Short mmCIF file of C-alpha atoms in Angstrom, two decimals:
data_model
loop_
_atom_site.label_atom_id
_atom_site.label_comp_id
_atom_site.label_asym_id
_atom_site.label_seq_id
_atom_site.Cartn_x
_atom_site.Cartn_y
_atom_site.Cartn_z
CA MET A 253 0.00 0.00 0.00
CA HIS A 254 1.48 3.25 -1.04
CA HIS A 255 0.78 6.57 0.67
CA ALA A 256 0.81 9.90 -1.14
CA TYR A 257 1.89 13.00 0.66
CA LEU A 258 1.31 16.63 -0.34
CA LEU A 259 4.29 18.67 0.60
CA ARG A 260 4.09 22.42 1.17
CA PRO A 261 7.16 24.56 0.95
CA GLN A 262 8.30 25.85 4.36
CA ASN A 263 8.41 29.48 3.27
CA SER A 264 4.92 29.53 1.78
CA VAL A 265 2.29 31.84 3.50
CA ILE A 266 -1.45 31.55 3.27
CA VAL A 267 -2.95 35.05 2.88
CA SER A 268 -6.68 35.66 3.42
CA ARG A 269 -8.29 38.88 2.36
CA MET A 270 -11.65 40.07 3.75
CA LEU A 271 -13.55 41.79 1.08
CA PRO A 272 -16.26 44.34 1.93
CA CYS A 273 -19.70 42.77 2.24
CA GLY A 274 -22.01 45.76 1.81
CA LEU A 275 -23.66 48.11 4.37
CA GLN A 276 -21.97 48.22 7.80
CA ILE A 277 -22.56 50.11 11.10
CA THR A 278 -19.20 51.47 12.15
CA SER A 279 -19.99 52.96 15.60
CA THR A 280 -17.66 51.71 18.32
CA GLY A 281 -19.10 53.59 21.30
CA PRO A 282 -20.48 51.94 24.48
CA THR A 283 -23.50 49.73 24.16
CA SER A 284 -24.66 50.57 27.70
CA ILE A 285 -25.24 54.17 28.77
CA GLU A 286 -26.33 55.59 32.13
CA LYS A 287 -27.74 59.10 32.31
CA ALA A 288 -29.49 61.21 34.90
CA SER A 289 -33.08 62.28 34.50
CA GLY A 290 -33.50 65.61 32.78
CA GLU A 291 -30.34 65.24 30.72
CA THR A 292 -29.91 64.66 26.95
CA VAL A 293 -28.39 61.50 25.50
CA LYS A 294 -27.01 60.66 22.04
CA LEU A 295 -27.41 57.08 20.87
CA ASP A 296 -24.63 56.66 18.27
CA CYS A 297 -25.27 54.85 14.99
CA GLN A 298 -22.73 55.60 12.21
CA PHE A 299 -22.84 53.52 9.00
CA THR A 300 -21.14 53.09 5.61
CA LEU A 301 -22.57 51.91 2.29
CA ALA A 302 -21.11 49.68 -0.40
CA ALA A 303 -21.27 50.13 -4.12
CA GLU A 304 -23.71 47.30 -4.52
CA ASP A 305 -26.19 48.89 -2.01
CA SER A 306 -28.42 50.47 -4.58
CA GLY A 307 -31.85 50.28 -2.99
CA PRO A 308 -33.67 53.02 -1.05
CA LEU A 309 -32.23 53.93 2.35
CA ASP A 310 -34.38 53.17 5.40
CA ILE A 311 -33.38 53.95 9.01
CA GLU A 312 -35.45 52.83 11.97
CA TRP A 313 -34.99 53.26 15.73
CA SER A 314 -37.13 51.03 17.94
CA LEU A 315 -37.55 50.25 21.63
CA GLN A 316 -37.12 46.54 22.20
CA PRO A 317 -39.73 44.72 24.27
CA SER A 318 -38.93 44.18 27.94
CA ASP A 319 -40.64 42.26 30.69
CA ASN A 320 -43.51 44.76 30.88
CA GLN A 321 -43.75 45.38 27.11
CA LYS A 322 -45.60 43.17 24.70
CA LYS A 323 -44.23 44.35 21.37
CA GLU A 324 -41.49 46.38 19.76
CA GLU A 325 -42.22 50.10 19.65
CA VAL A 326 -41.03 52.15 16.68
CA VAL A 327 -39.56 55.44 17.90
CA ILE A 328 -38.31 57.32 14.82
CA VAL A 329 -38.02 56.52 11.09
CA TYR A 330 -36.13 57.91 8.07
CA SER A 331 -37.55 56.81 4.74
CA GLY A 332 -37.89 58.39 1.34
CA ASP A 333 -35.50 61.17 2.29
CA ARG A 334 -37.89 62.22 5.09
CA ALA A 335 -37.74 61.87 8.89
CA PHE A 336 -40.79 60.77 10.85
CA GLU A 337 -40.40 61.55 14.58
CA HIS A 338 -43.88 61.10 16.04
CA TYR A 339 -44.30 57.36 16.15
CA TYR A 340 -43.86 56.81 19.91
CA GLU A 341 -46.17 58.95 22.03
CA PRO A 342 -44.09 58.93 25.28
CA LEU A 343 -41.10 60.42 23.37
CA LYS A 344 -43.10 62.76 21.20
CA GLY A 345 -41.33 66.12 20.88
CA ARG A 346 -38.22 64.85 22.71
CA VAL A 347 -36.55 62.72 20.04
CA HIS A 348 -34.91 63.57 16.67
CA PHE A 349 -32.04 62.51 14.41
CA ASN A 350 -28.64 63.90 15.26
CA SER A 351 -27.96 64.82 11.60
CA PRO A 352 -30.34 66.86 9.47
CA ASP A 353 -29.52 64.47 6.57
CA PRO A 354 -29.02 60.92 7.91
CA LYS A 355 -28.29 59.46 4.46
CA ASN A 356 -24.75 60.88 4.74
CA GLY A 357 -23.88 58.10 7.17
CA ASP A 358 -25.08 59.39 10.59
CA ALA A 359 -28.21 57.66 11.85
CA SER A 360 -27.60 58.66 15.49
CA MET A 361 -30.62 59.64 17.62
CA ASN A 362 -30.89 62.24 20.40
CA ILE A 363 -33.36 62.04 23.32
CA MET A 364 -33.90 65.20 25.40
CA GLY A 365 -35.33 65.64 28.86
CA LEU A 366 -34.77 62.06 29.92
CA LYS A 367 -37.24 60.39 32.26
CA ALA A 368 -37.02 57.21 34.29
CA THR A 369 -39.60 55.65 31.96
CA ASP A 370 -37.19 56.13 29.01
CA THR A 371 -35.03 53.29 30.34
CA GLY A 372 -34.78 50.40 27.86
CA THR A 373 -32.91 48.80 24.98
CA TYR A 374 -32.94 50.81 21.74
CA GLN A 375 -32.06 49.30 18.34
CA CYS A 376 -30.76 51.16 15.29
CA LYS A 377 -31.51 49.35 11.99
CA VAL A 378 -30.12 50.63 8.68
CA LYS A 379 -31.31 49.01 5.46
CA LYS A 380 -30.31 49.63 1.84
CA VAL A 381 -31.04 46.69 -0.33
CA PRO A 382 -29.34 44.35 -0.41
CA GLY A 383 -27.39 45.53 2.67
CA ILE A 384 -28.86 45.58 6.20
CA SER A 385 -27.25 46.10 9.62
CA SER A 386 -28.35 46.89 13.21
CA ARG A 387 -26.96 47.90 16.59
CA LYS A 388 -28.46 47.78 20.11
CA ILE A 389 -27.80 50.19 23.01
CA LEU A 390 -29.02 49.78 26.59
CA LEU A 391 -30.09 53.12 28.10
CA THR A 392 -30.57 53.42 31.84
CA VAL A 393 -32.11 56.68 33.07
CA MET A 394 -31.23 57.22 36.72
CA VAL A 395 -33.07 59.55 39.07
CA ARG A 396 -31.10 61.43 41.66
CA PRO A 397 -32.40 61.18 45.24
CA SER A 398 -35.16 63.56 46.20
CA LYS A 399 -34.59 65.73 49.23
CA PRO A 400 -34.86 63.33 52.17
CA ARG A 401 -37.08 63.85 55.19
CA CYS A 402 -35.36 63.70 58.58
CA TYR A 403 -37.22 63.31 61.88
CA ALA A 404 -36.79 61.87 65.38
CA GLU A 405 -38.95 59.29 67.12
CA GLY A 406 -39.15 58.35 70.78
CA GLN A 407 -38.59 60.18 74.05
CA THR A 408 -35.89 62.83 74.27
CA HIS A 409 -35.10 62.12 77.93
CA ALA A 410 -31.77 60.89 79.19
CA GLY A 411 -31.62 57.14 79.58
CA LYS A 412 -34.30 56.49 76.95
CA ASP A 413 -33.98 55.08 73.42
CA MET A 414 -34.73 57.23 70.39
CA VAL A 415 -34.55 56.76 66.62
CA LEU A 416 -33.51 59.17 63.85
CA ARG A 417 -35.03 58.39 60.45
CA CYS A 418 -34.09 59.58 56.96
CA SER A 419 -35.80 58.62 53.70
CA SER A 420 -36.02 59.84 50.09
CA VAL A 421 -39.23 59.27 48.15
CA GLU A 422 -37.52 59.25 44.74
CA GLY A 423 -34.16 58.02 43.56
CA THR A 424 -32.71 55.19 41.53
CA GLN A 425 -31.57 52.28 43.61
CA PRO A 426 -29.31 51.53 45.25
CA LEU A 427 -29.68 54.48 47.60
CA GLN A 428 -27.10 54.97 50.29
CA TYR A 429 -27.74 56.92 53.51
CA ILE A 430 -24.92 58.49 55.50
CA TRP A 431 -25.35 60.06 58.96
CA GLU A 432 -23.03 62.78 60.20
CA ARG A 433 -22.93 65.05 63.23
CA THR A 434 -22.39 68.73 62.46
CA THR A 435 -21.98 70.10 66.01
CA GLY A 436 -19.76 69.29 68.98
CA ASN A 437 -17.03 66.77 68.34
CA LYS A 438 -18.79 65.68 65.11
CA LEU A 439 -18.62 62.05 66.18
CA LEU A 440 -21.66 59.84 66.36
CA PRO A 441 -22.65 58.58 69.84
CA PRO A 442 -20.79 55.36 70.76
CA LEU A 443 -24.05 53.39 71.11
CA ALA A 444 -25.50 54.55 67.78
CA VAL A 445 -26.70 51.74 65.48
CA LEU A 446 -27.01 52.46 61.72
CA VAL A 447 -29.39 50.43 59.55
CA GLY A 448 -30.12 51.97 56.14
CA GLY A 449 -31.57 55.42 56.72
CA THR A 450 -32.25 54.73 60.42
CA MET A 451 -29.95 55.56 63.31
CA SER A 452 -30.89 54.24 66.76
CA LEU A 453 -29.59 56.00 69.87
CA ARG A 454 -29.73 53.57 72.78
CA ASN A 455 -29.62 54.84 76.35
CA ALA A 456 -29.22 58.39 75.07
CA THR A 457 -27.39 60.93 77.20
CA GLU A 458 -27.23 64.72 77.15
CA ALA A 459 -23.90 64.41 75.30
CA ALA A 460 -25.84 63.09 72.29
CA SER A 461 -27.60 66.43 71.87
CA GLY A 462 -26.77 68.34 68.71
CA THR A 463 -27.50 68.66 64.98
CA TYR A 464 -27.32 65.60 62.74
CA LYS A 465 -27.14 65.50 58.93
CA CYS A 466 -28.40 62.70 56.70
CA ILE A 467 -27.03 62.37 53.15
CA ALA A 468 -29.01 60.36 50.58
CA LYS A 469 -26.70 59.27 47.75
CA ASN A 470 -26.71 57.25 44.54
CA ARG A 471 -24.56 57.17 41.39
CA ILE A 472 -26.25 60.28 40.01
CA GLY A 473 -26.17 62.74 42.91
CA THR A 474 -26.78 63.49 46.57
CA GLU A 475 -29.33 65.29 48.74
CA GLU A 476 -29.29 66.00 52.48
CA CYS A 477 -31.41 67.08 55.44
CA LEU A 478 -30.86 68.13 59.06
CA VAL A 479 -32.49 67.12 62.33
CA GLU A 480 -32.02 68.67 65.78
CA VAL A 481 -31.71 66.41 68.85
CA ASN A 482 -32.07 67.78 72.38
CA ILE A 483 -31.67 65.25 75.21
CA THR A 484 -32.88 66.50 78.62
CA GLN A 485 -33.19 65.06 82.10
CA PRO A 486 -36.51 63.37 82.84
CA PRO A 487 -38.95 65.49 84.86
CA ASN A 488 -39.47 65.00 88.62
CA THR A 489 -42.60 62.89 88.59
CA ALA A 490 -43.15 63.05 92.36
CA GLY A 491 -42.92 66.83 92.35
CA VAL A 492 -45.37 67.08 89.47
CA ILE A 493 -47.88 64.85 91.27
CA ALA A 494 -47.50 66.83 94.50
CA GLY A 495 -48.03 70.09 92.64
CA VAL A 496 -51.17 68.76 90.99
CA VAL A 497 -52.57 67.56 94.35
CA ILE A 498 -51.86 70.93 95.99
CA CYS A 499 -53.56 72.78 93.14
CA ILE A 500 -56.62 70.55 93.44
CA LEU A 501 -56.80 71.14 97.22
CA LEU A 502 -56.52 74.90 96.76
CA VAL A 503 -59.32 74.85 94.25
CA LEU A 504 -61.52 72.83 96.60
CA ILE A 505 -60.79 75.22 99.48
CA LEU A 506 -61.67 78.23 97.36
CA LEU A 507 -64.91 76.58 96.28
CA ALA A 508 -65.78 75.80 99.91
CA LEU A 509 -65.10 79.41 100.97
CA LEU A 510 -67.17 80.73 98.13
CA LEU A 511 -70.05 78.42 99.01
CA PHE A 512 -69.84 79.39 102.70
CA CYS A 513 -69.92 83.10 101.89
CA CYS A 514 -72.92 82.66 99.62
CA CYS A 515 -74.86 80.72 102.25
CA ARG A 516 -74.01 83.23 104.95
CA ALA A 517 -75.10 86.19 102.83
CA ARG A 518 -78.33 84.41 101.97
CA ASN A 519 -79.14 83.64 105.65
CA LYS A 520 -78.34 87.22 106.65
CA LYS A 521 -80.69 88.63 104.05
CA LYS A 522 -83.42 86.22 105.15
CA TYR A 523 -82.94 87.25 108.82
CA GLU A 524 -83.18 90.96 107.97
CA LYS A 525 -86.45 90.37 106.11
CA GLU A 526 -87.93 88.51 109.11
CA ILE A 527 -86.94 91.35 111.50
CA ALA A 528 -88.51 93.91 109.18
CA TYR A 529 -91.78 91.93 109.13
CA GLU A 530 -91.87 91.74 112.94
CA ILE A 531 -91.33 95.50 113.27
CA ARG A 532 -94.17 96.20 110.85
CA GLU A 533 -96.53 93.97 112.86
CA ASP A 534 -95.74 95.78 116.17
CA VAL A 535 -96.32 99.31 114.80
CA PRO A 536 -100.07 100.26 114.81
CA PRO A 537 -101.44 101.62 111.58
CA PRO A 538 -102.10 105.38 111.37
CA LYS A 539 -105.52 106.69 112.37
CA SER A 540 -107.95 107.46 109.62
CA ARG A 541 -109.73 110.79 109.20
CA VAL A 542 -113.01 109.29 110.30
CA SER A 543 -111.62 108.07 113.64
CA THR A 544 -109.97 111.44 114.19
CA ALA A 545 -113.23 113.23 113.61
CA ARG A 546 -114.98 110.88 116.00
CA SER A 547 -112.38 111.61 118.68
CA PHE A 548 -112.94 115.34 118.29
CA THR A 549 -116.70 114.81 118.55
CA SER A 550 -116.29 112.73 121.68
CA VAL A 551 -114.13 115.41 123.25
CA GLY A 552 -116.73 118.06 122.46
CA SER A 553 -119.47 115.94 123.93
CA GLN A 554 -117.41 115.39 127.04
CA ARG A 555 -116.98 119.12 127.44
CA SER A 556 -120.65 119.76 126.87
CA SER A 557 -121.53 117.24 129.48
CA LEU A 558 -119.17 118.63 132.09
CA GLY A 559 -121.83 120.98 133.32
CA SER A 560 -124.19 118.12 134.13
CA MET A 561 -121.65 116.41 136.30
CA SER A 562 -122.22 116.69 140.04
CA PRO A 563 -119.73 116.40 142.86
CA SER A 564 -121.42 113.21 143.97
CA ASN A 565 -120.22 111.23 140.98
CA LEU A 566 -116.91 112.98 140.52
CA HIS A 567 -115.12 110.48 142.68
CA GLU A 568 -116.07 107.75 140.25
CA TYR A 569 -114.32 109.56 137.44
CA THR A 570 -111.18 110.49 139.36
CA LYS A 571 -110.77 107.07 140.94
CA PRO A 572 -107.89 105.15 139.43
CA GLN A 573 -108.87 102.18 137.31
CA TYR A 574 -105.73 100.12 137.85
CA ASP A 575 -107.59 97.30 139.52
CA LYS A 576 -109.62 96.54 136.38
CA ILE A 577 -108.47 93.98 133.84
CA PRO A 578 -108.37 95.42 130.38
CA SER A 579 -110.90 93.86 128.09
CA GLU A 580 -110.47 92.80 124.50
CA GLU A 581 -111.79 96.16 123.39
CA TYR A 582 -108.66 97.89 124.63
CA GLU A 583 -106.44 95.47 122.74
CA ARG A 584 -107.98 96.46 119.43
CA PRO A 585 -106.35 99.09 117.27
CA PRO A 586 -107.35 102.67 118.09
CA SER A 587 -109.29 102.99 114.88
CA HIS A 588 -111.65 100.18 115.97
CA ALA A 589 -111.85 100.93 119.76
CA PRO A 590 -115.33 102.05 121.01
CA ILE A 591 -115.76 105.63 122.11
CA PRO A 592 -115.56 105.77 125.92
CA PRO A 593 -118.56 107.27 127.72
CA PRO A 594 -118.29 110.89 128.82
CA SER A 595 -116.76 111.21 132.23
CA ARG A 596 -117.94 113.54 134.95
CA MET A 597 -115.76 116.14 136.62
CA ALA A 598 -116.39 118.46 139.60
CA GLY A 599 -117.36 122.05 139.00
CA PRO A 600 -114.35 123.64 140.68
CA ASN A 601 -112.05 121.57 138.56
CA LEU A 602 -113.85 122.56 135.42
CA SER A 603 -113.71 126.25 136.30
CA ARG A 604 -110.00 125.91 136.84
CA MET A 605 -109.69 124.41 133.41
CA GLY A 606 -111.55 127.40 131.95
CA ALA A 607 -114.85 125.69 131.36
CA ILE A 608 -118.02 127.84 131.03
CA PRO A 609 -121.16 126.65 132.77
CA VAL A 610 -124.00 126.01 130.36
CA MET A 611 -127.57 125.30 131.21
CA VAL A 612 -128.78 122.12 129.52
CA PRO A 613 -132.45 121.32 129.72
CA ALA A 614 -133.35 117.94 131.11
CA GLN A 615 -134.67 115.29 128.73
CA ASN A 616 -136.68 112.15 129.09
CA ARG A 617 -135.63 108.84 127.72
CA ASP A 618 -137.71 109.45 124.66
CA GLY A 619 -135.87 112.75 124.08
CA SER A 620 -138.59 115.22 125.15
CA ILE A 621 -137.61 118.28 127.23
CA VAL A 622 -138.83 118.29 130.82
#
């Protein structure tokens, strides 16, 4: 059996030449870009054409479907020497080609005023029959932290535990929180425990008082806030209770004194009214004009009858009447007392009193003159 061998000269070199194969995208920039919200980004897409690429030029930028997208969304198109920039509603008015004439080899796209919702994978596809080429770029729009909110929780008394909290509502993860002390020795308390945006102060002392700063940070930027901590000694509970009890007792005493004064004034007024009623009952009412006229008539009749009095019955008139018991008639008011009968006086006494003797004719019981 004979074997045949093909011998190659030692100094021979195999040379391969790569010939151009039509349309090619020549951009060599990064395929993953991170930008902050509000900024402008350029998605690069440079291309070259070959001689055999004789068909119409079409350029298309699209947003590739992600987990929450169902289909590919066309963003911007160049076709028939015209640019169409209003395909994708969320980017309407914020997207355009970088070159006013993309057919010169620059199909790059600019997006202005970036938002977090603009994050995604964008594909540049350039087609000129028979050539076709594409390039994908991952765009991540990051949001800087919003201004965090700092506040303290728990009691601010010495020996108690308290917590300082710091949180930003917005911001692309991961967010990092840093606590610093801006007053005193600028060192955190030795028993401080940091967990995320929370700092716990265990068994706080007055030395922990001061101003603390929280810094919220991510790869885009930072924001900060301040919180004031004032640790004081706990209040004297026994003294507070004693003060409250004393105040209550004083209020009760004042109420009792007020009630006593009111009752006393009321009883005094009632007593004065009763005394006034008793005085009014003891004082006899004033005599009327009729009783006064009757008294004058009785006096005149007594004088007229003085002349008929004889010495024999004078002793009856002058005799004291102390041994008689007053009847009920004398206890009546003067206005209702009966007119006493005319008394008889002796002639000499009447003359002394200036009386004038008058002759009165005698009369019978029926009133006839004797």
